[in-house]
mmCIF file of C-alpha atoms in Angstrom:
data_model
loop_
_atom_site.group_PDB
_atom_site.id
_atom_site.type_symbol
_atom_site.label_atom_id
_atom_site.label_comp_id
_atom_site.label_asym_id
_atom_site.label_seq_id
_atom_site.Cartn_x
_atom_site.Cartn_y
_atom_site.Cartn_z
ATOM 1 C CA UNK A 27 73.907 132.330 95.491
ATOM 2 C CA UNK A 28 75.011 136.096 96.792
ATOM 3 C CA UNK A 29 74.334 138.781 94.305
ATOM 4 C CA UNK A 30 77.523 139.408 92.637
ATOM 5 C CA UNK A 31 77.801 143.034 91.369
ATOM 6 C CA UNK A 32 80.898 141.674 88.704
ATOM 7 C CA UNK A 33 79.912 141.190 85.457
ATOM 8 C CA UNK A 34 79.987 137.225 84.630
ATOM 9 C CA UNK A 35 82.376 137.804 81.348
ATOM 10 C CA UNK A 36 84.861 139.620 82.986
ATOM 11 C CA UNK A 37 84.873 136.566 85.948
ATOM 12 C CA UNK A 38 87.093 133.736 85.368
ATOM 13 C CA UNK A 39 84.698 130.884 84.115
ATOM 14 C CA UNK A 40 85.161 127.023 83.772
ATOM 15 C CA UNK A 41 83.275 124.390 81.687
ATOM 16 C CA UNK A 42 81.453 122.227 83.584
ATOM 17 C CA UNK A 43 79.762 118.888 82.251
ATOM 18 C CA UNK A 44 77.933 116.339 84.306
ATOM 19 C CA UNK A 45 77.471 112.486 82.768
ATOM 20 C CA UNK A 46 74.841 110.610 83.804
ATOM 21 C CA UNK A 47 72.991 107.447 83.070
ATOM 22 C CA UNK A 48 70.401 109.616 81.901
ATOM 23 C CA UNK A 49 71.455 112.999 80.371
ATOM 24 C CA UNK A 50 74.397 114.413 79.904
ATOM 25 C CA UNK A 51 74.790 118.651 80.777
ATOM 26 C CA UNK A 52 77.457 121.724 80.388
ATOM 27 C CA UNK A 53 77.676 124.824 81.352
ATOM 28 C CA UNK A 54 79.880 127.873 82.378
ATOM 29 C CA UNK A 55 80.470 128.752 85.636
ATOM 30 C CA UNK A 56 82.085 131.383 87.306
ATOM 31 C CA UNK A 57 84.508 131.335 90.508
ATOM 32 C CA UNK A 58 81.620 132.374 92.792
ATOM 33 C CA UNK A 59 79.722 128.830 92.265
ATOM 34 C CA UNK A 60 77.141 130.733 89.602
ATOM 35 C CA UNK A 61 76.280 129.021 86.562
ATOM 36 C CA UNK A 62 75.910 131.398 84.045
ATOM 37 C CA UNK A 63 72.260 132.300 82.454
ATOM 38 C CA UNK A 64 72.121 130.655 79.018
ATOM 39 C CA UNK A 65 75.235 128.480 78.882
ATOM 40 C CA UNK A 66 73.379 125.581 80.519
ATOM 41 C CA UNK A 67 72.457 122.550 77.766
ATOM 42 C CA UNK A 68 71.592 119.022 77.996
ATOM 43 C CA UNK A 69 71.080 115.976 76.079
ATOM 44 C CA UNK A 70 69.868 112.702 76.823
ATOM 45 C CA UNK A 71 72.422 109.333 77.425
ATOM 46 C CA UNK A 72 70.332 106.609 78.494
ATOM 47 C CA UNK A 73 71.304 102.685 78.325
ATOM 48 C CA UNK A 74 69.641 102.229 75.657
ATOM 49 C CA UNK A 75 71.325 104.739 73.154
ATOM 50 C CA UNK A 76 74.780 103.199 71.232
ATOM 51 C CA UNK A 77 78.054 104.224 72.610
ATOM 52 C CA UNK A 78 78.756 106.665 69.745
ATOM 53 C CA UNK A 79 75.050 108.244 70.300
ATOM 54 C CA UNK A 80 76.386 109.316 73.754
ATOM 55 C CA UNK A 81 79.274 110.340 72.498
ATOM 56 C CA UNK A 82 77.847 113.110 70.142
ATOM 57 C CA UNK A 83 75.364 114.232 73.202
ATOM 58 C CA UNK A 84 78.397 115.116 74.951
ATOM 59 C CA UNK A 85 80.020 116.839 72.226
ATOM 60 C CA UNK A 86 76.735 118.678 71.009
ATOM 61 C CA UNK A 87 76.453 119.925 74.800
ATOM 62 C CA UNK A 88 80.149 121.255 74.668
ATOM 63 C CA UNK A 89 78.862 122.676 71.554
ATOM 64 C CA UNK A 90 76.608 124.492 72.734
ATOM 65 C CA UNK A 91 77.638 125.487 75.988
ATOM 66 C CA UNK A 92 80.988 127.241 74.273
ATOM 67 C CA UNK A 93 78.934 129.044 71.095
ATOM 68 C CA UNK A 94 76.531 130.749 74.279
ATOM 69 C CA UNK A 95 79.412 132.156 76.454
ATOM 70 C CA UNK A 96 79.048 135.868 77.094
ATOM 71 C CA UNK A 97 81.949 138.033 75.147
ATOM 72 C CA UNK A 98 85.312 138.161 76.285
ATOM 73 C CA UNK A 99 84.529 134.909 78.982
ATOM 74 C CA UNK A 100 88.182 133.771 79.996
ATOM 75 C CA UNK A 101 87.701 130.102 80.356
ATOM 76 C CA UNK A 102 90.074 128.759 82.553
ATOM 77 C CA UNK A 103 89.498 124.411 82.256
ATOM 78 C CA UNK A 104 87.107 122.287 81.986
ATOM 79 C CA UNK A 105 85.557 119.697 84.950
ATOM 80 C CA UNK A 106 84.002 116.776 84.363
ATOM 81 C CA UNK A 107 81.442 114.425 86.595
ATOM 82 C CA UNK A 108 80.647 111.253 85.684
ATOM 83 C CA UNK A 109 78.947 108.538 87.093
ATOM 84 C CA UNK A 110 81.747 105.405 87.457
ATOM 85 C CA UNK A 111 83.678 103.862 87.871
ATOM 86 C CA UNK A 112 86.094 106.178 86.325
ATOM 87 C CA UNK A 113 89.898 105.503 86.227
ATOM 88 C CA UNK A 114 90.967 109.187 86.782
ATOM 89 C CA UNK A 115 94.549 107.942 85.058
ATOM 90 C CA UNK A 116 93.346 107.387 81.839
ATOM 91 C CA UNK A 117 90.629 109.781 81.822
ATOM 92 C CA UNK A 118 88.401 106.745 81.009
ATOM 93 C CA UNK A 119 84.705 106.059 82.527
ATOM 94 C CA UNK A 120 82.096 102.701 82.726
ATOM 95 C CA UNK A 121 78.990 103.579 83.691
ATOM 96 C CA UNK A 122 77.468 100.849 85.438
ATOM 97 C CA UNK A 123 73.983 102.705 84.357
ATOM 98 C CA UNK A 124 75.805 102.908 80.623
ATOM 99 C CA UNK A 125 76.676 99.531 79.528
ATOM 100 C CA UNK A 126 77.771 100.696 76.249
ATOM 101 C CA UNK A 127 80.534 102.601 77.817
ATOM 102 C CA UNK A 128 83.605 100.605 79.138
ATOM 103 C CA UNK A 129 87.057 102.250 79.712
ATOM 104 C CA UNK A 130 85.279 104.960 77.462
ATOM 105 C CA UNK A 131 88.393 107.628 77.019
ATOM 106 C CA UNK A 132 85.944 110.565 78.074
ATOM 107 C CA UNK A 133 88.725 113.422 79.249
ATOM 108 C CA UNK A 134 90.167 112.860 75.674
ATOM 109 C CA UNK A 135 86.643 113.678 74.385
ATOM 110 C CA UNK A 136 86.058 116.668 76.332
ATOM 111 C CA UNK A 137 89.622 117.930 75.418
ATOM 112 C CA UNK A 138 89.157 117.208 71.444
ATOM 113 C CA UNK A 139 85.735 119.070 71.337
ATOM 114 C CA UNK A 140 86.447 122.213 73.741
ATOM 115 C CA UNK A 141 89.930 122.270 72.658
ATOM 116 C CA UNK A 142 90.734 122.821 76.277
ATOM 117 C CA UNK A 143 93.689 120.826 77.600
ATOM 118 C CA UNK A 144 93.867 118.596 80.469
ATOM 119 C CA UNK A 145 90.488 118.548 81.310
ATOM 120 C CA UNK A 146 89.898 117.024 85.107
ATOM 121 C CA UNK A 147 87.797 113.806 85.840
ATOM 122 C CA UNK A 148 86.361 112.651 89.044
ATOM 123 C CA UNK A 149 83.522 110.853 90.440
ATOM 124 C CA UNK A 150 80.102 112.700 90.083
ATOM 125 C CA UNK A 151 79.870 111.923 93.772
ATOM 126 C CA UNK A 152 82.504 113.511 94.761
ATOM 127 C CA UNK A 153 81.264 116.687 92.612
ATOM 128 C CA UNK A 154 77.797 116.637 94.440
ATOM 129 C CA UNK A 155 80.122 117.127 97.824
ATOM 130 C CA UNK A 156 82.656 119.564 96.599
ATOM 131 C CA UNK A 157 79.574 121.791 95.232
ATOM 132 C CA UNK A 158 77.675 121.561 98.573
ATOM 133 C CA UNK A 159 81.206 121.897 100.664
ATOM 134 C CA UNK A 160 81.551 125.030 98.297
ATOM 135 C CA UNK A 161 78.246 127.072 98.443
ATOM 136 C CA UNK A 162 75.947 124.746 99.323
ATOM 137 C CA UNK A 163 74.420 122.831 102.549
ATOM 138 C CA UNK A 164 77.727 121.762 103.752
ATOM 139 C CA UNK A 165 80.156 124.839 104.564
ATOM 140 C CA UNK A 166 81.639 124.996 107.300
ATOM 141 C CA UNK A 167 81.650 121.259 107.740
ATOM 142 C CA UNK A 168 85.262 119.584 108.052
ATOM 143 C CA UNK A 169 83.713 115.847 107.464
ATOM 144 C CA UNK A 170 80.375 115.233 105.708
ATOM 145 C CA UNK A 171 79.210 113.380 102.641
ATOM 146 C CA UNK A 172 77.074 114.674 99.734
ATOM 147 C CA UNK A 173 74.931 112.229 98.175
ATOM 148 C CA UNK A 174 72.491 111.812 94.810
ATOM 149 C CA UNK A 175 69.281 109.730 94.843
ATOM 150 C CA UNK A 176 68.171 109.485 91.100
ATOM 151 C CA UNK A 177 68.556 107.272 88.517
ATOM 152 C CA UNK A 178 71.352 105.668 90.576
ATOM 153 C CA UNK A 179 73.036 106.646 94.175
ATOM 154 C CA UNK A 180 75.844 108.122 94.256
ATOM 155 C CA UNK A 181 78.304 110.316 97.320
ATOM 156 C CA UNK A 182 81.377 111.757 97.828
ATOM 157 C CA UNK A 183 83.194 111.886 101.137
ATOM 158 C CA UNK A 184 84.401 114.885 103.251
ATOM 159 C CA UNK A 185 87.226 114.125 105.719
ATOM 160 C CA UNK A 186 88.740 116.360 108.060
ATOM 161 C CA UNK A 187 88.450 118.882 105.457
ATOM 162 C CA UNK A 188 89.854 117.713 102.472
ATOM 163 C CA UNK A 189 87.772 115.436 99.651
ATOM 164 C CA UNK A 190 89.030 112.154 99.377
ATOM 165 C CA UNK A 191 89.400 110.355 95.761
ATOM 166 C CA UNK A 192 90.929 107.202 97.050
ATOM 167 C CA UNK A 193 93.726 105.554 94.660
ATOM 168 C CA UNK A 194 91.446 104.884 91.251
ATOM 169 C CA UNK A 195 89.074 108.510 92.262
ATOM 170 C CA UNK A 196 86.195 105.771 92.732
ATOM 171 C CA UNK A 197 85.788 106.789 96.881
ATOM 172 C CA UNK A 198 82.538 107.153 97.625
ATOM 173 C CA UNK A 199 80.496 105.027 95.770
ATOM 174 C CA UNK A 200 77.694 104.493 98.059
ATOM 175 C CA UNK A 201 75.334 103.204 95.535
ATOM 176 C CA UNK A 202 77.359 100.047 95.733
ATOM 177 C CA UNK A 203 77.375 99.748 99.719
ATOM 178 C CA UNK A 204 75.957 95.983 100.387
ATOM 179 C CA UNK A 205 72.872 96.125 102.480
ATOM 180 C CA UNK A 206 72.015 92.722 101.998
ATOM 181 C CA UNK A 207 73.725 89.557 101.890
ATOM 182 C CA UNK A 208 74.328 87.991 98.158
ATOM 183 C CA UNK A 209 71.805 84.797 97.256
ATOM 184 C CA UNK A 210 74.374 83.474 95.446
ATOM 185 C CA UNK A 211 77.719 83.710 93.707
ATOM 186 C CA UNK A 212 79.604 86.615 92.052
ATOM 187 C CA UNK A 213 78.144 89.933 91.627
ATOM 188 C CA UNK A 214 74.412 90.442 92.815
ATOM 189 C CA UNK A 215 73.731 94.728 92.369
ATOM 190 C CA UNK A 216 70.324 93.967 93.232
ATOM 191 C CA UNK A 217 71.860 94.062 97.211
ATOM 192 C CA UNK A 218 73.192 97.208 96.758
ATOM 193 C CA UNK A 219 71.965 100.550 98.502
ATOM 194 C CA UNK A 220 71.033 101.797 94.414
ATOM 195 C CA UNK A 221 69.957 98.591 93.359
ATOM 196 C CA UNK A 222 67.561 98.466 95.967
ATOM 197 C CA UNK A 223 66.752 102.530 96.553
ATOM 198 C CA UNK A 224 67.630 104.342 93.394
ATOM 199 C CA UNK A 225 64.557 106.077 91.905
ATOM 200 C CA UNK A 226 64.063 103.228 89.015
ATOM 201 C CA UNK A 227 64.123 100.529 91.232
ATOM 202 C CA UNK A 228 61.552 101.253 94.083
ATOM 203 C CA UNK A 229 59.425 102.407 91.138
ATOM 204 C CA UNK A 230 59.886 98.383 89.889
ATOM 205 C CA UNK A 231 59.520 97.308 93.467
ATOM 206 C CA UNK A 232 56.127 99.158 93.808
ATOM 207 C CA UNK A 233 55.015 97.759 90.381
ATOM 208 C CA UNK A 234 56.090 94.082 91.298
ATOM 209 C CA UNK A 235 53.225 94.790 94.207
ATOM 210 C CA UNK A 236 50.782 95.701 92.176
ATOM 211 C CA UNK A 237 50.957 99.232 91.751
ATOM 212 C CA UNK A 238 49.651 100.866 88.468
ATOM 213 C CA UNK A 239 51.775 103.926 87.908
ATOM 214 C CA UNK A 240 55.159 103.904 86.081
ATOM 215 C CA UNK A 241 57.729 107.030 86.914
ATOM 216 C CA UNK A 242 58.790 108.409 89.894
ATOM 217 C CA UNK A 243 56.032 111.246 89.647
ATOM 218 C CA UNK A 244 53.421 109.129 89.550
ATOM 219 C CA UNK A 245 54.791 107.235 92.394
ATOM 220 C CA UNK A 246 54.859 111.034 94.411
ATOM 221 C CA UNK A 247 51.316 111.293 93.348
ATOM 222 C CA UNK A 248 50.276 108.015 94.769
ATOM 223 C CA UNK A 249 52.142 108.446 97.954
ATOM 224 C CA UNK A 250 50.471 111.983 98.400
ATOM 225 C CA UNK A 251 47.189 109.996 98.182
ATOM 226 C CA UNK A 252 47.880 107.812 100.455
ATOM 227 C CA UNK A 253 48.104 104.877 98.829
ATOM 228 C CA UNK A 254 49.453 101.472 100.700
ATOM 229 C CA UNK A 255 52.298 100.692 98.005
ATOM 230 C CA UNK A 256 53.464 103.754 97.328
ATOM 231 C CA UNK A 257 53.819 104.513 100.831
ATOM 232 C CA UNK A 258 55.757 101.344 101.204
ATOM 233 C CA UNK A 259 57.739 102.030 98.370
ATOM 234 C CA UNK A 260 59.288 105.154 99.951
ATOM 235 C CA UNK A 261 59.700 104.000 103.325
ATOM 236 C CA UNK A 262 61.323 100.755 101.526
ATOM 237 C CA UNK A 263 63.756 104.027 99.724
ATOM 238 C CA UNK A 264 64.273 106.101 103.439
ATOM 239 C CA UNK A 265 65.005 102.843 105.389
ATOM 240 C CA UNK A 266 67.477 101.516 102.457
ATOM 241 C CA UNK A 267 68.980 105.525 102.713
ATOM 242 C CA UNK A 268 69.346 105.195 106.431
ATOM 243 C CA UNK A 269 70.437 101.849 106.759
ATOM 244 C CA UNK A 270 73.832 102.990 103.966
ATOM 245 C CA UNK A 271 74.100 106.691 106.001
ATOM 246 C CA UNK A 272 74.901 104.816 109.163
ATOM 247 C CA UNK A 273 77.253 102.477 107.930
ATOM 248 C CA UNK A 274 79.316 105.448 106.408
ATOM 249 C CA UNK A 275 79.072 107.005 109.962
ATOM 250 C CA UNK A 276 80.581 103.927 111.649
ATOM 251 C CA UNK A 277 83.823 104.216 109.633
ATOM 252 C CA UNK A 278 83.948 108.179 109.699
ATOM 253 C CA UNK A 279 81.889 109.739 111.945
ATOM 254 C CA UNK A 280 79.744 112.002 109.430
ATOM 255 C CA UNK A 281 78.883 115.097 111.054
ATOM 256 C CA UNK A 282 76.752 116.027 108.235
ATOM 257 C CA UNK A 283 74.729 114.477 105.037
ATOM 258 C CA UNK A 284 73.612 116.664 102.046
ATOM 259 C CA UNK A 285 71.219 114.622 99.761
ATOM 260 C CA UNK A 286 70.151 116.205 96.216
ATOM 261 C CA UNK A 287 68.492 114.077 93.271
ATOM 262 C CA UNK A 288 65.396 113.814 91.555
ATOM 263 C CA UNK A 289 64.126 111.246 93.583
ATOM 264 C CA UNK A 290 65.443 112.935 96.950
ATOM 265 C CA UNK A 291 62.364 115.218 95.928
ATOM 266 C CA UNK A 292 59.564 112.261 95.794
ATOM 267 C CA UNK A 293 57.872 113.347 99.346
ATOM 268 C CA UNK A 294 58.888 116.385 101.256
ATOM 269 C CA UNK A 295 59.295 113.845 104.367
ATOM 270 C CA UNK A 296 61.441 111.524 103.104
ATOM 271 C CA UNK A 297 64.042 113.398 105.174
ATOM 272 C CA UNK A 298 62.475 112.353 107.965
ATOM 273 C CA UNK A 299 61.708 108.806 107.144
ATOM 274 C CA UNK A 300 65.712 108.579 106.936
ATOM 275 C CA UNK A 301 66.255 110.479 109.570
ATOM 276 C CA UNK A 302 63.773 107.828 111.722
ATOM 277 C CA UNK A 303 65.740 105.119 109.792
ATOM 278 C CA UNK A 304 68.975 106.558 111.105
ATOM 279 C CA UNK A 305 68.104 106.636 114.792
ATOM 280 C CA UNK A 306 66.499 102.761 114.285
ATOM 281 C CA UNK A 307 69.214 101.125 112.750
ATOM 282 C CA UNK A 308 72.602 103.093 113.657
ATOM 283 C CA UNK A 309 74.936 100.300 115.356
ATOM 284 C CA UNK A 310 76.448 103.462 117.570
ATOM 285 C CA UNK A 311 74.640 105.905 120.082
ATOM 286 C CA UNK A 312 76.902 108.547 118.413
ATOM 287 C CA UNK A 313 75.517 108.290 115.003
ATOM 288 C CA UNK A 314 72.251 109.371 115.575
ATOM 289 C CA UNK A 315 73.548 112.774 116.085
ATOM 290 C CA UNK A 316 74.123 112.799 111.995
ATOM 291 C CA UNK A 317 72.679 116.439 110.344
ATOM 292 C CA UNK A 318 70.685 114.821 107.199
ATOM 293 C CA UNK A 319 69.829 117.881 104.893
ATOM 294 C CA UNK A 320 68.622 119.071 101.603
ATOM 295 C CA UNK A 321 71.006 119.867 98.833
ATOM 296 C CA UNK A 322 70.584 123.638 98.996
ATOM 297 C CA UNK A 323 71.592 124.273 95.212
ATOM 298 C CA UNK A 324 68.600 122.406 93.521
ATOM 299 C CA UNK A 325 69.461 120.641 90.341
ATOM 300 C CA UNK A 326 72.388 122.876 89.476
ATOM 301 C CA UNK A 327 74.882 120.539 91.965
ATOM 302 C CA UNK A 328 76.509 118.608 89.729
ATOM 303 C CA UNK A 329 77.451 121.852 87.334
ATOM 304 C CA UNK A 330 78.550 123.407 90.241
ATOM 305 C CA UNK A 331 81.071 120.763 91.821
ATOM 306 C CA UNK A 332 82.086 119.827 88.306
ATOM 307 C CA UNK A 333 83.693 123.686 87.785
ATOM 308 C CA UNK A 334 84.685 123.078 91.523
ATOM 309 C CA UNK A 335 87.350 120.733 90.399
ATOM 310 C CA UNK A 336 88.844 124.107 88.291
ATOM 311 C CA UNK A 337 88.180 126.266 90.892
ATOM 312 C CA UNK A 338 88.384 125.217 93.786
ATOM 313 C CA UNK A 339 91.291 122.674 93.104
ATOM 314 C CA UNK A 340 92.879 123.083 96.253
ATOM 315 C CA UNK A 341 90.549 120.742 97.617
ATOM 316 C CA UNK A 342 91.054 118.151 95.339
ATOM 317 C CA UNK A 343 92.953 115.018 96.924
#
């Protein structure tokens, strides 16, 4: 971020919180894309917790994130990510990675506890994009897409300059692009781009061949040694990448991909494994010509494009 000579309590701030199948985090940020030292906190979620468990992480985060704002901040609304679907209507969320949580009436959460009104919901996805459209790897870009590999996949779509929500604010849920064609009846995830390349699942994969290791660390550690599966396992996570990156560019003509995410992190070529993936699989000459780059704000992405949707409304659809 620039240095910015303004003090940060005397800068208009917003409450940001990012939900997640596997923490949950708030913080302040200010109208220059900063998030504030101090007022960041997290907590975990996880499918296994109970639905009121996640509940009072997300309220102890608010919590927190409120009692450590510098004197005389001037909050001006609070922004909320969460992984979906979401129904931006009723302020609700499910989770697909939260079971537990089905139509859960989050916005009326986040209002109760900050005691901020009309708090405003959208697709973590589409937060990754706005942050990186914002200050990150994609200004100056008019049609891109921002995208999370982690616990699950998730993106957000650029178009000619303005982010699109689509008519529930579910657009852009390229964890759930079908790569593969079902087995059977009714809903099969496991053919998705996440249930195939989300961090979780090649880790699974990897294991189901006989590796020994059981995070996505260990699985970096193996693949920086070489060995057969774990070298597999991330190609396997690039090719699945590349193969969903250029079927978004058939239907919109991407100039631009920013990808952020724990697992985005496992190997510092797995840029170029999807970039390889890309040029092998891409249906149209013209797709190849896709940027692919890192998220250039790190972990604090989702913070960032979650206070977006405060201040930097006017690029909300």
């Amino acid at each position: 971020m620039p240095h910015n000579d303004t003090a940060p309590s005397v800068r208009p701030l917003a409450l940001a919180i990012d939900v997640g199948g596997t923490k949950v985090e708030a913080a302040l940020v200010d109208d220059r894309a900063r998030v504030i030292d101090g007022t960041r906190h997290r907590a975990p979620t996880g499918a296994e917790n109970s639905a009121e468990a996640i509940a009072d992480a997300v309220r102890r985060v608010i919590d927190e994130t409120l009692a450590s704002a510098p004197t005389g901040a001037r909050i001006l609304g609070a922004g909320i990510g969460s992984a979906g679907p979401i129904d931006i209507g009723r302020g609700t969320v499910s989770p697909l990675n939260l079971a537990v949580w089905r139509g859960f009436p989050l916005a009326a959460l986040v209002s109760e506890q900050s005691g901020i009104a009309d708090p405003v919901l959208r697709l973590d996805g589409l937060c990754i994009l706005l942050a990186e459209h914002w200050a990150g790897a994609l200004q100056g870009y008019r049609t891109a897409m921002g995208m999370v590999v982690s616990t699950g996949i998730g993106g957000g779509l650029l178009v000619e300059g303005r982010l699109v929500g689509g008519r529930s604010g579910n657009a852009g849920h390229l964890g759930q692009i079908q790569l593969h064609t079902h087995g059977g009846g009714g809903r099969d995830l496991s053919v998705t781009l996440e249930g195939i390349a989300a961090g979780p699942r090649i880790v699974n994969w990897a294991k189901e061949q006989g590796w020994q290791g059981n995070t996505g660390e260990d699985l970096a550690t193996s693949y920086r040694e070489n060995d057969p599966i774990a070298v597999a396992a991330v190609r396997r996570c690039a090719r699945a990448v590349g193969e969903g990156i250029a079927s978004v560019c058939a239907l919109v003509d991407l100039e631009a991909v920013a990808i952020g995410g724990g697992f985005s992190r496992v190997t510092p070529d797995l840029f170029d494994l999807i970039r390889e993936a890309i040029d092998e699989v891409a249906p149209l000459d013209t797709i190849a010509g896709v940027q692919i780059l890192p998220s250039a704000l790190s972990d604090e992405g989702p913070l960032i494009g979650a206070a977006g949707l405060i201040h930097r409304a006017d690029l909300l659809p």
